[in-house]
Amino acid sequence: DDVISLERPWRRVTMTDIVNEYLPSPVDFTTIDHATAQTLAIDLGVPNASTLPTVGYILNALFEHLCEANLVQPTFVTDYPTDVSPLAKPHRSKPGYTERFELFATGRELANSFSELTDPVDQRERFEVQAGKKAGGDDEACGVDEEFLSALEVGMPPTGGLGIGIDRVVMLLTDSKSIRDVIAFPLLKPDV
């Protein structure tokens, strides 16, 4: 069992940088083509790598496969790909990335936070992509939320948030690897 140090400052690292720490040689995920990224992921044993549709999804999968379990000490992972962050605002200076971070410790995600996207046109496009994925069987994808889009269209102010739910605290206290093991709403649990 590892001893967790809560001494500040906690590490901050971009998703790209931490993935590169675990790769045989550094990769520029802003310029790599999909086929090359997919071959890299397959060679490194990333599950379902051949089905990942974009470089952003491949980067995220590489992170989950190579890095996440190794984040024992508190670490903020920043700059998630736009492809895997449908509600997050685009990064101000890094095209293809968002203003999002997640806190990891003990090898699991403890919190998720991002600046919310407030552009209704961009949000509709992302929702439509998500709806297509949902129709294709992606359980984690969302549909088009017309009420939310309507609020954005009439001028909903910029928002952000930090998600540290009791379920994540219970995960930490019970050493559970999956949020589904501790979630309070049994309808969201898979049938056994």
Coordinates of N, CA and C in Angstrom, one line a residue:
D1 N 0.8 -1.2 0.0 CA 0.0 0.0 0.0 C 0.9 1.3 0.0
D2 N 0.5 2.2 -0.8 CA 1.3 3.4 -1.0 C 0.8 4.5 0.1
V3 N 1.8 5.3 0.5 CA 1.5 6.4 1.4 C 1.3 7.6 0.5
I4 N 0.1 8.3 0.7 CA -0.3 9.4 -0.1 C 0.2 10.7 0.6
S5 N 0.9 11.5 -0.1 CA 1.4 12.8 0.5 C 0.4 13.9 0.0
L6 N -0.2 14.6 0.9 CA -1.0 15.7 0.5 C -0.3 17.1 0.6
E7 N 1.0 17.0 0.7 CA 1.8 18.2 0.7 C 1.7 18.9 -0.7
R8 N 1.6 20.3 -0.6 CA 1.5 21.1 -1.8 C 2.9 21.5 -2.2
P9 N 3.1 21.8 -3.5 CA 2.1 21.8 -4.5 C 1.8 20.4 -5.1
W10 N 0.6 20.1 -5.5 CA 0.3 18.9 -6.2 C 0.8 19.0 -7.7
R11 N 1.2 17.9 -8.2 CA 1.7 17.9 -9.6 C 0.6 18.3 -10.6
R12 N 1.0 19.1 -11.6 CA 0.2 19.5 -12.7 C 0.9 19.1 -14.0
V13 N 0.2 18.4 -14.8 CA 0.8 17.9 -16.1 C -0.3 17.7 -17.1
T14 N 0.0 18.1 -18.4 CA -0.9 17.9 -19.4 C -1.1 16.5 -19.8
M15 N -2.2 16.1 -20.4 CA -2.4 14.7 -20.8 C -1.3 14.3 -21.8
T16 N -1.0 15.2 -22.7 CA 0.0 14.8 -23.7 C 1.4 14.6 -23.0
D17 N 1.8 15.4 -22.1 CA 3.1 15.3 -21.5 C 3.1 14.0 -20.7
I18 N 2.1 13.7 -19.9 CA 2.2 12.5 -19.1 C 2.2 11.2 -20.0
V19 N 1.4 11.2 -21.0 CA 1.4 10.1 -21.9 C 2.8 9.9 -22.5
N20 N 3.4 11.0 -22.9 CA 4.8 10.9 -23.5 C 5.8 10.4 -22.5
E21 N 5.5 10.5 -21.2 CA 6.4 10.0 -20.2 C 6.4 8.4 -20.3
Y22 N 5.4 7.9 -20.8 CA 5.2 6.4 -20.8 C 5.4 5.8 -22.2
L23 N 5.7 6.6 -23.2 CA 5.9 6.1 -24.5 C 7.4 5.9 -24.8
P24 N 7.8 5.0 -25.7 CA 9.2 4.7 -26.0 C 9.9 6.0 -26.5
S25 N 9.2 6.8 -27.3 CA 9.7 8.1 -27.7 C 8.6 9.1 -27.8
P26 N 8.8 10.4 -27.6 CA 7.8 11.4 -27.6 C 7.0 11.5 -28.9
V27 N 5.7 11.8 -28.8 CA 4.8 12.0 -29.9 C 4.2 13.3 -29.8
D28 N 4.1 14.0 -31.0 CA 3.3 15.3 -31.0 C 1.9 14.9 -31.5
F29 N 1.0 14.9 -30.5 CA -0.4 14.5 -30.8 C -1.2 15.6 -31.6
T30 N -0.6 16.8 -31.8 CA -1.2 17.8 -32.6 C -0.9 17.5 -34.1
T31 N 0.1 16.8 -34.4 CA 0.5 16.6 -35.8 C 0.4 15.1 -36.3
I32 N 0.4 14.2 -35.4 CA 0.4 12.8 -35.7 C -0.9 12.4 -36.5
D33 N -0.8 11.6 -37.5 CA -2.0 11.2 -38.2 C -2.7 10.0 -37.5
H34 N -3.9 9.9 -37.8 CA -4.8 8.9 -37.1 C -4.2 7.5 -37.3
A35 N -3.8 7.1 -38.4 CA -3.3 5.7 -38.7 C -2.0 5.4 -37.8
T36 N -1.1 6.4 -37.8 CA 0.1 6.2 -37.0 C -0.2 6.1 -35.5
A37 N -1.1 7.0 -35.0 CA -1.5 7.0 -33.6 C -2.2 5.7 -33.3
Q38 N -3.0 5.2 -34.2 CA -3.7 3.9 -33.9 C -2.8 2.7 -33.9
T39 N -1.8 2.7 -34.8 CA -0.8 1.7 -34.8 C 0.0 1.7 -33.4
L40 N 0.4 2.9 -33.0 CA 1.1 3.0 -31.7 C 0.3 2.5 -30.6
A41 N -1.0 2.8 -30.5 CA -1.9 2.3 -29.5 C -2.1 0.8 -29.5
I42 N -2.2 0.3 -30.7 CA -2.3 -1.2 -30.9 C -1.0 -1.9 -30.4
D43 N 0.1 -1.3 -30.8 CA 1.4 -1.9 -30.4 C 1.6 -1.9 -28.9
L44 N 1.0 -0.9 -28.2 CA 1.1 -0.7 -26.8 C 0.0 -1.5 -26.0
G45 N -0.8 -2.2 -26.7 CA -1.8 -3.0 -26.1 C -3.0 -2.3 -25.6
V46 N -3.3 -1.1 -26.1 CA -4.5 -0.4 -25.7 C -5.8 -1.2 -26.2
P47 N -6.7 -1.5 -25.2 CA -7.9 -2.2 -25.6 C -8.7 -1.4 -26.7
N48 N -9.2 -2.2 -27.6 CA -10.1 -1.6 -28.7 C -9.5 -0.5 -29.5
A49 N -8.2 -0.4 -29.5 CA -7.5 0.7 -30.2 C -7.9 0.8 -31.7
S50 N -8.2 -0.3 -32.3 CA -8.5 -0.3 -33.7 C -9.9 0.4 -34.0
T51 N -10.7 0.6 -32.9 CA -12.0 1.2 -33.1 C -12.1 2.6 -32.7
L52 N -11.0 3.2 -32.2 CA -11.0 4.6 -31.8 C -11.0 5.5 -33.0
P53 N -12.0 6.4 -33.0 CA -12.2 7.2 -34.3 C -11.3 8.4 -34.5
T54 N -10.6 8.9 -33.5 CA -9.8 10.1 -33.7 C -8.5 10.0 -32.9
V55 N -7.6 10.9 -33.2 CA -6.4 11.0 -32.4 C -6.7 11.4 -31.0
G56 N -7.7 12.2 -30.7 CA -8.0 12.6 -29.4 C -8.5 11.4 -28.6
Y57 N -9.3 10.6 -29.1 CA -9.7 9.4 -28.4 C -8.5 8.4 -28.2
I58 N -7.6 8.4 -29.1 CA -6.4 7.5 -28.9 C -5.6 8.1 -27.8
L59 N -5.4 9.4 -27.8 CA -4.6 10.0 -26.7 C -5.2 9.7 -25.3
N60 N -6.5 9.8 -25.2 CA -7.2 9.6 -24.0 C -7.1 8.1 -23.6
A61 N -7.2 7.2 -24.6 CA -7.1 5.8 -24.3 C -5.7 5.4 -23.9
L62 N -4.7 6.0 -24.5 CA -3.3 5.8 -24.1 C -3.1 6.3 -22.6
F63 N -3.7 7.4 -22.3 CA -3.6 7.9 -20.9 C -4.2 6.9 -19.9
E64 N -5.4 6.4 -20.2 CA -6.1 5.5 -19.4 C -5.3 4.2 -19.2
H65 N -4.7 3.7 -20.3 CA -4.0 2.4 -20.4 C -2.7 2.5 -19.7
L66 N -1.9 3.6 -20.0 CA -0.5 3.6 -19.6 C -0.3 4.4 -18.3
C67 N -1.1 5.4 -18.0 CA -0.8 6.4 -17.0 C -1.7 6.3 -15.7
E68 N -3.0 6.2 -15.9 CA -3.9 6.4 -14.8 C -3.6 5.6 -13.6
A69 N -3.4 4.4 -13.7 CA -3.1 3.5 -12.5 C -1.8 3.9 -11.8
N70 N -0.9 4.6 -12.5 CA 0.3 5.0 -11.9 C 0.3 6.4 -11.2
L71 N -0.9 7.0 -11.2 CA -1.0 8.3 -10.6 C -1.4 8.1 -9.1
V72 N -0.5 7.7 -8.3 CA -0.7 7.4 -6.9 C -0.8 8.7 -6.1
Q73 N 0.2 9.6 -6.3 CA 0.2 10.9 -5.6 C -0.8 11.9 -6.3
P74 N -1.4 12.8 -5.5 CA -2.3 13.7 -6.1 C -1.7 14.4 -7.3
T75 N -2.4 14.4 -8.5 CA -1.9 14.9 -9.7 C -3.1 15.5 -10.5
F76 N -2.9 16.7 -10.9 CA -3.9 17.4 -11.8 C -3.5 17.1 -13.3
V77 N -4.3 16.4 -14.0 CA -4.1 16.2 -15.5 C -4.9 17.2 -16.2
T78 N -4.3 18.0 -17.1 CA -4.9 19.1 -17.7 C -4.9 18.9 -19.3
D79 N -5.7 19.8 -19.9 CA -5.7 19.9 -21.4 C -6.1 18.6 -22.0
Y80 N -7.4 18.2 -21.9 CA -8.0 17.0 -22.5 C -8.4 17.3 -23.9
P81 N -8.3 16.3 -24.8 CA -8.7 16.5 -26.2 C -10.2 16.9 -26.3
T82 N -10.5 17.8 -27.2 CA -11.9 18.2 -27.4 C -12.8 17.0 -27.7
D83 N -12.3 16.0 -28.4 CA -13.1 14.8 -28.8 C -13.7 14.1 -27.6
V84 N -13.0 14.1 -26.4 CA -13.5 13.4 -25.3 C -14.1 14.3 -24.2
S85 N -14.3 15.6 -24.6 CA -14.8 16.6 -23.6 C -15.9 17.4 -24.3
P86 N -17.1 16.8 -24.5 CA -18.1 17.5 -25.3 C -18.7 18.7 -24.6
L87 N -18.6 18.9 -23.4 CA -19.2 20.1 -22.7 C -18.1 21.2 -22.3
A88 N -16.9 20.9 -22.6 CA -15.8 21.8 -22.1 C -15.4 22.8 -23.2
K89 N -15.1 24.0 -22.7 CA -14.7 25.1 -23.6 C -13.4 24.8 -24.3
P90 N -13.2 25.2 -25.6 CA -12.0 25.0 -26.2 C -10.8 25.7 -25.5
H91 N -9.7 25.1 -25.5 CA -8.5 25.7 -24.9 C -8.2 27.0 -25.6
R92 N -7.8 28.0 -24.9 CA -7.5 29.4 -25.5 C -6.3 29.4 -26.4
S93 N -5.3 28.5 -26.2 CA -4.1 28.6 -27.0 C -3.7 27.2 -27.6
K94 N -4.5 26.2 -27.4 CA -4.1 24.9 -27.9 C -5.3 24.3 -28.7
P95 N -5.3 24.5 -30.0 CA -6.4 23.9 -30.8 C -6.5 22.4 -30.6
G96 N -7.7 21.9 -30.6 CA -7.9 20.5 -30.4 C -8.0 20.0 -28.9
Y97 N -7.8 21.0 -28.0 CA -7.8 20.6 -26.6 C -8.8 21.5 -25.9
T98 N -9.1 21.2 -24.6 CA -10.1 21.9 -23.9 C -9.5 22.4 -22.5
E99 N -10.2 23.4 -21.9 CA -9.9 23.9 -20.6 C -10.5 22.9 -19.6
R100 N -9.9 21.8 -19.4 CA -10.4 20.8 -18.5 C -9.3 20.2 -17.7
F101 N -9.6 19.8 -16.4 CA -8.6 19.0 -15.7 C -9.3 18.0 -14.8
E102 N -8.6 17.0 -14.5 CA -9.1 16.0 -13.6 C -8.0 15.7 -12.5
L103 N -8.5 15.5 -11.3 CA -7.6 15.2 -10.2 C -7.5 13.7 -10.0
F104 N -6.3 13.2 -10.0 CA -6.1 11.7 -9.8 C -5.3 11.5 -8.5
A105 N -5.6 10.5 -7.8 CA -4.7 10.0 -6.7 C -5.1 8.5 -6.5
T106 N -4.2 7.8 -5.9 CA -4.4 6.4 -5.6 C -4.8 5.6 -6.9
G107 N -4.3 6.1 -8.0 CA -4.6 5.4 -9.3 C -5.9 5.6 -9.9
R108 N -6.7 6.5 -9.4 CA -8.0 6.7 -10.0 C -8.4 8.2 -10.0
E109 N -9.4 8.5 -10.8 CA -10.0 9.9 -10.9 C -10.8 10.2 -9.6
L110 N -10.5 11.3 -9.1 CA -11.2 11.8 -7.9 C -12.1 13.0 -8.2
A111 N -11.8 13.8 -9.2 CA -12.5 15.0 -9.5 C -12.4 15.3 -11.0
N112 N -13.4 15.9 -11.6 CA -13.4 16.4 -12.9 C -13.9 17.8 -13.0
S113 N -13.2 18.7 -13.7 CA -13.6 20.1 -13.7 C -13.2 20.7 -15.1
F114 N -14.0 21.6 -15.5 CA -13.7 22.3 -16.8 C -14.5 23.6 -16.9
S115 N -14.0 24.5 -17.8 CA -14.8 25.7 -18.1 C -15.9 25.2 -19.1
E116 N -17.1 25.5 -18.9 CA -18.2 25.0 -19.7 C -18.2 25.8 -21.0
L117 N -18.5 25.1 -22.1 CA -18.6 25.6 -23.4 C -19.9 26.5 -23.4
T118 N -19.8 27.7 -23.9 CA -20.9 28.7 -24.0 C -21.3 29.1 -25.4
D119 N -20.7 28.5 -26.4 CA -21.0 28.8 -27.8 C -22.0 27.8 -28.2
P120 N -23.3 28.3 -28.5 CA -24.4 27.4 -28.8 C -24.1 26.6 -30.1
V121 N -23.5 27.2 -31.1 CA -23.2 26.6 -32.4 C -22.3 25.4 -32.2
D122 N -21.1 25.7 -31.5 CA -20.1 24.6 -31.2 C -20.8 23.5 -30.4
Q123 N -21.5 23.9 -29.4 CA -22.1 22.9 -28.5 C -23.1 22.0 -29.2
R124 N -23.9 22.6 -30.1 CA -24.8 21.8 -30.9 C -24.1 20.8 -31.8
E125 N -23.0 21.3 -32.4 CA -22.2 20.3 -33.2 C -21.6 19.2 -32.4
R126 N -21.2 19.5 -31.2 CA -20.6 18.4 -30.3 C -21.7 17.5 -29.9
F127 N -22.9 18.0 -29.5 CA -24.0 17.2 -29.1 C -24.4 16.3 -30.2
E128 N -24.4 16.8 -31.5 CA -24.8 15.9 -32.6 C -23.8 14.8 -32.8
V129 N -22.6 15.1 -32.7 CA -21.5 14.0 -32.7 C -21.8 13.0 -31.7
Q130 N -22.1 13.5 -30.4 CA -22.3 12.6 -29.3 C -23.6 11.7 -29.6
A131 N -24.6 12.4 -30.1 CA -25.9 11.6 -30.4 C -25.6 10.5 -31.4
G132 N -24.8 10.8 -32.4 CA -24.4 9.8 -33.4 C -23.7 8.6 -32.7
K133 N -22.8 8.9 -31.8 CA -22.1 7.9 -31.1 C -23.1 7.1 -30.2
K134 N -24.0 7.8 -29.6 CA -25.0 7.1 -28.8 C -25.9 6.1 -29.6
A135 N -26.3 6.6 -30.8 CA -27.1 5.8 -31.7 C -26.3 4.6 -32.2
G136 N -25.0 4.7 -32.2 CA -24.1 3.6 -32.6 C -23.7 2.7 -31.5
G137 N -24.3 2.9 -30.3 CA -24.1 2.0 -29.2 C -23.2 2.4 -28.1
D138 N -22.7 3.7 -28.1 CA -21.7 4.2 -27.1 C -22.6 4.6 -25.9
D139 N -22.4 3.8 -24.8 CA -23.2 4.0 -23.6 C -22.8 5.3 -22.9
E140 N -21.6 5.8 -23.1 CA -21.2 7.0 -22.4 C -21.5 8.3 -23.1
A141 N -21.9 8.2 -24.4 CA -22.3 9.4 -25.2 C -23.6 9.9 -24.7
C142 N -23.8 11.2 -25.0 CA -25.0 11.9 -24.6 C -25.8 12.3 -25.9
G143 N -27.0 12.6 -25.7 CA -27.8 13.1 -26.8 C -27.8 14.6 -27.0
V144 N -28.7 15.1 -27.8 CA -28.8 16.6 -28.0 C -29.7 17.1 -27.0
D145 N -29.2 18.0 -26.1 CA -30.0 18.6 -25.1 C -30.6 20.0 -25.5
E146 N -31.8 20.0 -26.1 CA -32.3 21.2 -26.7 C -32.6 22.3 -25.6
E147 N -32.9 21.9 -24.4 CA -33.2 22.9 -23.4 C -31.8 23.6 -23.0
F148 N -30.8 22.9 -22.9 CA -29.5 23.4 -22.6 C -29.0 24.4 -23.7
L149 N -29.2 23.9 -25.0 CA -28.9 24.7 -26.1 C -29.7 26.0 -26.2
S150 N -30.9 25.9 -25.8 CA -31.8 27.1 -25.8 C -31.3 28.1 -24.8
A151 N -30.8 27.6 -23.6 CA -30.3 28.5 -22.6 C -29.0 29.2 -23.1
L152 N -28.2 28.4 -23.8 CA -27.0 29.0 -24.4 C -27.3 30.1 -25.4
E153 N -28.3 29.8 -26.2 CA -28.7 30.7 -27.3 C -29.2 32.1 -26.7
V154 N -29.8 32.1 -25.6 CA -30.4 33.3 -25.0 C -29.4 34.0 -24.1
G155 N -28.2 33.5 -24.0 CA -27.1 34.2 -23.3 C -26.8 33.6 -21.9
M156 N -26.8 32.3 -21.7 CA -26.4 31.8 -20.4 C -25.0 32.2 -20.1
P157 N -24.7 32.7 -18.9 CA -23.4 33.3 -18.6 C -22.4 32.2 -18.5
P158 N -21.1 32.5 -18.7 CA -20.0 31.5 -18.6 C -20.1 30.8 -17.2
T159 N -19.9 29.5 -17.3 CA -20.0 28.6 -16.1 C -18.8 27.7 -16.0
G160 N -18.7 27.1 -14.9 CA -17.6 26.1 -14.7 C -18.0 25.3 -13.5
G161 N -17.3 24.3 -13.2 CA -17.7 23.5 -12.0 C -16.6 22.5 -11.7
L162 N -16.8 21.9 -10.5 CA -15.8 20.9 -10.1 C -16.6 19.8 -9.5
G163 N -16.4 18.6 -10.0 CA -17.2 17.5 -9.6 C -16.4 16.6 -8.6
I164 N -16.7 16.7 -7.4 CA -16.1 15.8 -6.4 C -17.3 15.3 -5.6
G165 N -17.9 14.2 -6.1 CA -19.1 13.7 -5.5 C -18.8 12.8 -4.3
I166 N -19.8 12.5 -3.5 CA -19.7 11.6 -2.4 C -19.3 10.2 -2.9
D167 N -19.7 9.9 -4.1 CA -19.4 8.6 -4.7 C -17.9 8.5 -4.9
R168 N -17.2 9.5 -5.3 CA -15.7 9.5 -5.4 C -15.0 9.3 -4.1
V169 N -15.6 10.0 -3.1 CA -15.0 9.9 -1.8 C -15.2 8.4 -1.3
V170 N -16.4 7.9 -1.5 CA -16.6 6.5 -1.1 C -15.7 5.5 -1.9
M171 N -15.4 5.8 -3.1 CA -14.5 5.0 -3.9 C -13.1 5.0 -3.2
L172 N -12.7 6.2 -2.8 CA -11.4 6.3 -2.2 C -11.3 5.5 -0.8
L173 N -12.4 5.7 0.0 CA -12.4 5.1 1.3 C -12.6 3.6 1.2
T174 N -13.3 3.1 0.2 CA -13.5 1.6 0.1 C -12.5 0.9 -0.9
D175 N -11.6 1.7 -1.4 CA -10.6 1.2 -2.4 C -11.3 0.5 -3.6
S176 N -12.4 1.1 -4.0 CA -13.1 0.6 -5.2 C -12.5 1.2 -6.5
K177 N -12.3 0.4 -7.5 CA -11.7 0.9 -8.7 C -12.7 1.5 -9.7
S178 N -14.0 1.2 -9.5 CA -15.0 1.7 -10.4 C -16.1 2.5 -9.7
I179 N -16.5 3.6 -10.2 CA -17.6 4.3 -9.6 C -18.9 3.5 -9.6
R180 N -19.1 2.6 -10.5 CA -20.3 1.8 -10.6 C -20.4 0.9 -9.3
D181 N -19.2 0.6 -8.7 CA -19.2 -0.2 -7.5 C -19.8 0.5 -6.3
V182 N -19.8 1.8 -6.3 CA -20.3 2.6 -5.1 C -21.5 3.5 -5.4
I183 N -21.9 3.5 -6.6 CA -22.9 4.5 -7.0 C -24.2 4.2 -6.3
A184 N -24.9 5.3 -5.8 CA -26.1 5.2 -5.0 C -27.3 4.9 -5.8
F185 N -27.3 5.0 -7.1 CA -28.4 4.8 -7.9 C -28.4 3.4 -8.7
P186 N -29.0 2.4 -8.2 CA -28.8 1.1 -8.7 C -29.3 0.9 -10.2
L187 N -30.1 1.8 -10.6 CA -30.6 1.8 -12.0 C -29.5 2.0 -13.0
L188 N -28.4 2.7 -12.5 CA -27.3 3.0 -13.4 C -26.3 1.8 -13.4
K189 N -26.4 0.9 -12.5 CA -25.5 -0.3 -12.4 C -25.9 -1.3 -13.5
P190 N -24.9 -1.9 -14.1 CA -25.3 -2.9 -15.1 C -26.0 -4.1 -14.4
D191 N -26.9 -4.8 -15.2 CA -27.6 -6.0 -14.7 C -26.5 -7.1 -14.5
V192 N -26.6 -7.8 -13.4 CA -25.7 -8.9 -13.2 C -26.4 -10.2 -13.4

